[in-house]
Amino acid sequence: IVPAHNAEKYIAEAVDSILSQSLAPTEVIVVNDGSTDGTADVLNAMTGIKVVHQPNRGISHALNTGLAQATSDLIAFLDADDLWLADKLLMQMAEMKTMNYSGIIFGQIEQFFSHDIDPLVKSTLEIPKLQMAGIHRSAMLIDRASLDRVSLLTDQVSAEFLDWYLRAKEAGIPVKVIDQIVARRRIHGNNITINRGKKHLEEFPQVIKQALDRRRAAR
């Protein structure tokens, strides 16, 4: 499932990284979340995918729209400006088998500067030189039953995945992180986490506080 909003520059490369997997996915669903650029035209020209167009409602709504269309027992996500490595699904499926196809499998993730990033913007940013554990939507594989236990829809714009992940942990869903790189996160200067600046940083403590409040209330 790929949520896409104004992703004209990168969506084709993202989708191609799914379609070229060594273990082919059973279906690829791209949700065009009210894009005002050429995203819809790029998607409509592609084959081998299912495209859903909807008014702009935000990434969590787009994810839920894609999930409602999905028929597989195993679900993976890719942000429209990120990339999967060719063996992503193959490696994670092998690990998922050892977990009886129940739980969450993450892999490692690496970040890279997009070729079109403004040099001035690039000079203000720093990305890790080494891979890191990819507790990130683009690096995840999850079974549908586990996913259905924790709603994707949250109110946070930047921190929606952290909120979801904490709630998944609270629900007792098993998590495993493999050592191999499975996804690449593109840094282009217009990433939500960069553009939202202080507001983005403020959302993370709020999400963590909400998780602590839920834990106290459950005692």
PDB file of N, CA, C and O in Angstrom, residues 33 83 92 109 159 177 197 204:
ATOM      1  N   ASP A  33      -3.904  10.721  -2.718  1.00  0.00           N
ATOM      2  CA  ASP A  33      -4.629  11.482  -1.698  1.00  0.00           C
ATOM      3  C   ASP A  33      -4.777  12.946  -2.110  1.00  0.00           C
ATOM      4  O   ASP A  33      -4.162  13.844  -1.538  1.00  0.00           O
ATOM      5  N   LEU A  83      12.062   3.972  -1.230  1.00  0.00           N
ATOM      6  CA  LEU A  83      12.346   2.853  -2.123  1.00  0.00           C
ATOM      7  C   LEU A  83      12.519   1.572  -1.318  1.00  0.00           C
ATOM      8  O   LEU A  83      13.034   1.594  -0.200  1.00  0.00           O
ATOM      9  N   GLN A  92      11.900 -10.622   4.356  1.00  0.00           N
ATOM     10  CA  GLN A  92      10.939 -10.503   5.447  1.00  0.00           C
ATOM     11  C   GLN A  92       9.947 -11.656   5.471  1.00  0.00           C
ATOM     12  O   GLN A  92       9.518 -12.087   6.543  1.00  0.00           O
ATOM     13  N   ILE A 109      17.167   0.324   7.613  1.00  0.00           N
ATOM     14  CA  ILE A 109      16.834   1.374   6.647  1.00  0.00           C
ATOM     15  C   ILE A 109      18.041   2.292   6.492  1.00  0.00           C
ATOM     16  O   ILE A 109      18.816   2.474   7.436  1.00  0.00           O
ATOM     17  N   ALA A 159       3.629  12.330  13.441  1.00  0.00           N
ATOM     18  CA  ALA A 159       3.994  11.252  14.354  1.00  0.00           C
ATOM     19  C   ALA A 159       2.995  10.111  14.330  1.00  0.00           C
ATOM     20  O   ALA A 159       2.922   9.347  15.273  1.00  0.00           O
ATOM     21  N   VAL A 177      13.231  -7.409  14.224  1.00  0.00           N
ATOM     22  CA  VAL A 177      13.965  -6.543  13.298  1.00  0.00           C
ATOM     23  C   VAL A 177      15.108  -7.356  12.698  1.00  0.00           C
ATOM     24  O   VAL A 177      15.976  -7.836  13.432  1.00  0.00           O
ATOM     25  N   GLY A 197       9.124  21.110  10.938  1.00  0.00           N
ATOM     26  CA  GLY A 197      10.046  21.684  11.903  1.00  0.00           C
ATOM     27  C   GLY A 197       9.626  21.498  13.351  1.00  0.00           C
ATOM     28  O   GLY A 197       9.438  20.391  13.839  1.00  0.00           O
ATOM     29  N   PHE A 204       5.969  14.355  18.922  1.00  0.00           N
ATOM     30  CA  PHE A 204       6.528  13.129  19.466  1.00  0.00           C
ATOM     31  C   PHE A 204       6.367  13.036  20.980  1.00  0.00           C
ATOM     32  O   PHE A 204       5.917  11.994  21.486  1.00  0.00           O
TER      33      PHE A 204
END
